[in-house]
Amino acid sequence: MLRIAQLISILFVGVFSAAAIAAIFFPGSVGAASGFNPTSDYGLTNIRTLGAPLLMMAVVTAVAAYSRKWLFLLPATMYFLFNGLTRVISLFNEQYDDVMLRGLFLTFGLFILATWVLRMFHQAEKNTA
């Protein structure tokens, strides 16, 4: 089970890395995919700056996958939770749209997986102590 948890953690690293690379190098496509059209270069810069924390999350999650320390996976888990809650707020504020549900389900799916992996790492750490 611990090996599966590590593999899922590596999946999170891939998700964060792909999102960071897309935000940094292809901000226009990120904006178009999300329905946000930045009207200036500053809008594209704002999208690019989202890549930095995502890249940081990828590095911290990679450390978690390698070391099997639950504390290093906690930021990724909280990121998925807060991202999902923000999407729920947006769902009510900006009215229902089918596209929003895809992101909502994906985010909460990643949160549930991250919670499970967090638990596996925590149990493994308790068993070795």
C-alpha positions as a Markdown table, in Angstrom:
| # | Residue | x | y | z |
|---|---|---|---|---|
| 1 | Met | 0.0 | 0.0 | 0.0 |
| 2 | Leu | 2.8 | 2.4 | 0.8 |
| 3 | Arg | 4.3 | 1.9 | -2.7 |
| 4 | Ile | 0.9 | 2.7 | -4.3 |
| 5 | Ala | 0.8 | 5.8 | -2.1 |
| 6 | Gln | 4.2 | 6.9 | -3.4 |
| 7 | Leu | 3.1 | 6.4 | -6.9 |
| 8 | Ile | 0.0 | 8.5 | -6.4 |
| 9 | Ser | 2.3 | 11.2 | -4.9 |
| 10 | Ile | 4.3 | 11.1 | -8.0 |
| 11 | Leu | 1.1 | 11.6 | -9.9 |
| 12 | Phe | 0.5 | 14.8 | -7.9 |
| 13 | Val | 4.1 | 15.9 | -8.8 |
| 14 | Gly | 3.1 | 15.5 | -12.4 |
| 15 | Val | -0.1 | 17.4 | -12.0 |
| 16 | Phe | 1.6 | 20.3 | -10.3 |
| 17 | Ser | 4.5 | 20.3 | -12.8 |
| 18 | Ala | 2.3 | 20.3 | -15.8 |
| 19 | Ala | 0.1 | 23.1 | -14.4 |
| 20 | Ala | 3.2 | 25.1 | -13.5 |
| 21 | Ile | 4.8 | 24.7 | -17.0 |
| 22 | Ala | 1.5 | 25.5 | -18.7 |
| 23 | Ala | 1.0 | 28.6 | -16.6 |
| 24 | Ile | 4.6 | 29.9 | -17.0 |
| 25 | Phe | 5.2 | 29.1 | -20.7 |
| 26 | Phe | 1.6 | 29.0 | -22.2 |
| 27 | Pro | -0.4 | 31.6 | -20.2 |
| 28 | Gly | -2.7 | 32.3 | -23.1 |
| 29 | Ser | -3.7 | 28.7 | -23.5 |
| 30 | Val | -4.4 | 28.5 | -19.7 |
| 31 | Gly | -6.5 | 31.6 | -20.0 |
| 32 | Ala | -8.4 | 30.3 | -23.0 |
| 33 | Ala | -9.1 | 26.9 | -21.4 |
| 34 | Ser | -10.5 | 28.5 | -18.3 |
| 35 | Gly | -12.5 | 31.0 | -20.1 |
| 36 | Phe | -10.4 | 33.9 | -18.8 |
| 37 | Asn | -9.1 | 36.2 | -21.5 |
| 38 | Pro | -6.4 | 38.5 | -20.2 |
| 39 | Thr | -6.7 | 41.8 | -22.0 |
| 40 | Ser | -3.1 | 42.9 | -21.5 |
| 41 | Asp | 0.4 | 41.6 | -21.0 |
| 42 | Tyr | 0.0 | 42.2 | -17.3 |
| 43 | Gly | -2.9 | 39.7 | -17.3 |
| 44 | Leu | -0.6 | 37.1 | -18.9 |
| 45 | Thr | 2.0 | 38.0 | -16.2 |
| 46 | Asn | -0.6 | 37.3 | -13.5 |
| 47 | Ile | -1.2 | 33.9 | -15.0 |
| 48 | Arg | 2.6 | 33.2 | -15.2 |
| 49 | Thr | 3.1 | 34.1 | -11.6 |
| 50 | Leu | 0.7 | 31.3 | -10.7 |
| 51 | Gly | 3.3 | 28.8 | -12.0 |
| 52 | Ala | 5.8 | 29.6 | -9.2 |
| 53 | Pro | 3.7 | 28.3 | -6.3 |
| 54 | Leu | 2.6 | 25.3 | -8.4 |
| 55 | Leu | 6.2 | 24.5 | -9.1 |
| 56 | Met | 7.1 | 24.8 | -5.4 |
| 57 | Met | 4.2 | 22.4 | -4.6 |
| 58 | Ala | 5.7 | 20.0 | -7.1 |
| 59 | Val | 9.1 | 20.1 | -5.4 |
| 60 | Val | 7.6 | 19.7 | -1.9 |
| 61 | Thr | 5.4 | 16.8 | -3.1 |
| 62 | Ala | 8.4 | 15.1 | -4.7 |
| 63 | Val | 10.2 | 15.3 | -1.4 |
| 64 | Ala | 7.1 | 13.8 | 0.3 |
| 65 | Ala | 7.0 | 10.9 | -2.3 |
| 66 | Tyr | 10.7 | 10.2 | -1.8 |
| 67 | Ser | 10.8 | 10.5 | 2.0 |
| 68 | Arg | 7.3 | 9.2 | 2.8 |
| 69 | Lys | 6.9 | 12.0 | 5.3 |
| 70 | Trp | 3.2 | 13.0 | 5.7 |
| 71 | Leu | 4.1 | 16.5 | 6.7 |
| 72 | Phe | 5.6 | 17.3 | 3.3 |
| 73 | Leu | 2.4 | 16.1 | 1.6 |
| 74 | Leu | 0.2 | 18.3 | 3.8 |
| 75 | Pro | 0.6 | 21.5 | 1.6 |
| 76 | Ala | -0.5 | 19.6 | -1.5 |
| 77 | Thr | -3.6 | 18.2 | 0.3 |
| 78 | Met | -4.5 | 21.6 | 1.6 |
| 79 | Tyr | -4.0 | 23.1 | -1.8 |
| 80 | Phe | -6.5 | 20.7 | -3.3 |
| 81 | Leu | -8.9 | 21.4 | -0.5 |
| 82 | Phe | -8.8 | 25.2 | -0.8 |
| 83 | Asn | -8.8 | 25.0 | -4.6 |
| 84 | Gly | -12.0 | 22.9 | -4.4 |
| 85 | Leu | -13.7 | 25.1 | -1.9 |
| 86 | Thr | -12.9 | 28.1 | -4.1 |
| 87 | Arg | -14.5 | 26.3 | -7.0 |
| 88 | Val | -17.6 | 25.7 | -4.9 |
| 89 | Ile | -17.8 | 29.4 | -4.1 |
| 90 | Ser | -17.4 | 30.2 | -7.7 |
| 91 | Leu | -20.1 | 27.7 | -8.7 |
| 92 | Phe | -22.6 | 29.6 | -6.5 |
| 93 | Asn | -21.4 | 33.1 | -7.3 |
| 94 | Glu | -21.0 | 32.8 | -11.1 |
| 95 | Gln | -24.0 | 30.5 | -11.7 |
| 96 | Tyr | -23.8 | 26.9 | -12.8 |
| 97 | Asp | -21.8 | 25.9 | -15.9 |
| 98 | Asp | -21.0 | 22.4 | -17.0 |
| 99 | Val | -17.3 | 23.2 | -17.5 |
| 100 | Met | -17.0 | 24.2 | -13.8 |
| 101 | Leu | -18.1 | 20.7 | -12.7 |
| 102 | Arg | -15.3 | 19.0 | -14.4 |
| 103 | Gly | -12.7 | 21.1 | -12.5 |
| 104 | Leu | -14.7 | 20.6 | -9.3 |
| 105 | Phe | -14.8 | 16.8 | -9.5 |
| 106 | Leu | -11.1 | 16.7 | -10.6 |
| 107 | Thr | -10.0 | 18.9 | -7.7 |
| 108 | Phe | -12.0 | 17.0 | -5.0 |
| 109 | Gly | -10.9 | 13.7 | -6.5 |
| 110 | Leu | -7.3 | 14.8 | -6.1 |
| 111 | Phe | -8.1 | 15.9 | -2.6 |
| 112 | Ile | -9.5 | 12.5 | -1.7 |
| 113 | Leu | -6.5 | 10.8 | -3.1 |
| 114 | Ala | -4.1 | 13.2 | -1.3 |
| 115 | Thr | -5.9 | 12.5 | 2.0 |
| 116 | Trp | -5.6 | 8.8 | 1.5 |
| 117 | Val | -1.9 | 9.1 | 0.7 |
| 118 | Leu | -1.4 | 11.4 | 3.7 |
| 119 | Arg | -3.0 | 8.8 | 5.9 |
| 120 | Met | -0.8 | 6.0 | 4.5 |
| 121 | Phe | 2.4 | 8.1 | 5.0 |
| 122 | His | 1.2 | 9.0 | 8.5 |
| 123 | Gln | 0.6 | 5.3 | 9.4 |
| 124 | Ala | 3.9 | 4.2 | 8.0 |
| 125 | Glu | 5.7 | 6.9 | 10.0 |
| 126 | Lys | 3.9 | 5.8 | 13.2 |
| 127 | Asn | 4.8 | 2.2 | 12.6 |
| 128 | Thr | 8.5 | 2.9 | 12.2 |
| 129 | Ala | 8.7 | 5.1 | 15.2 |
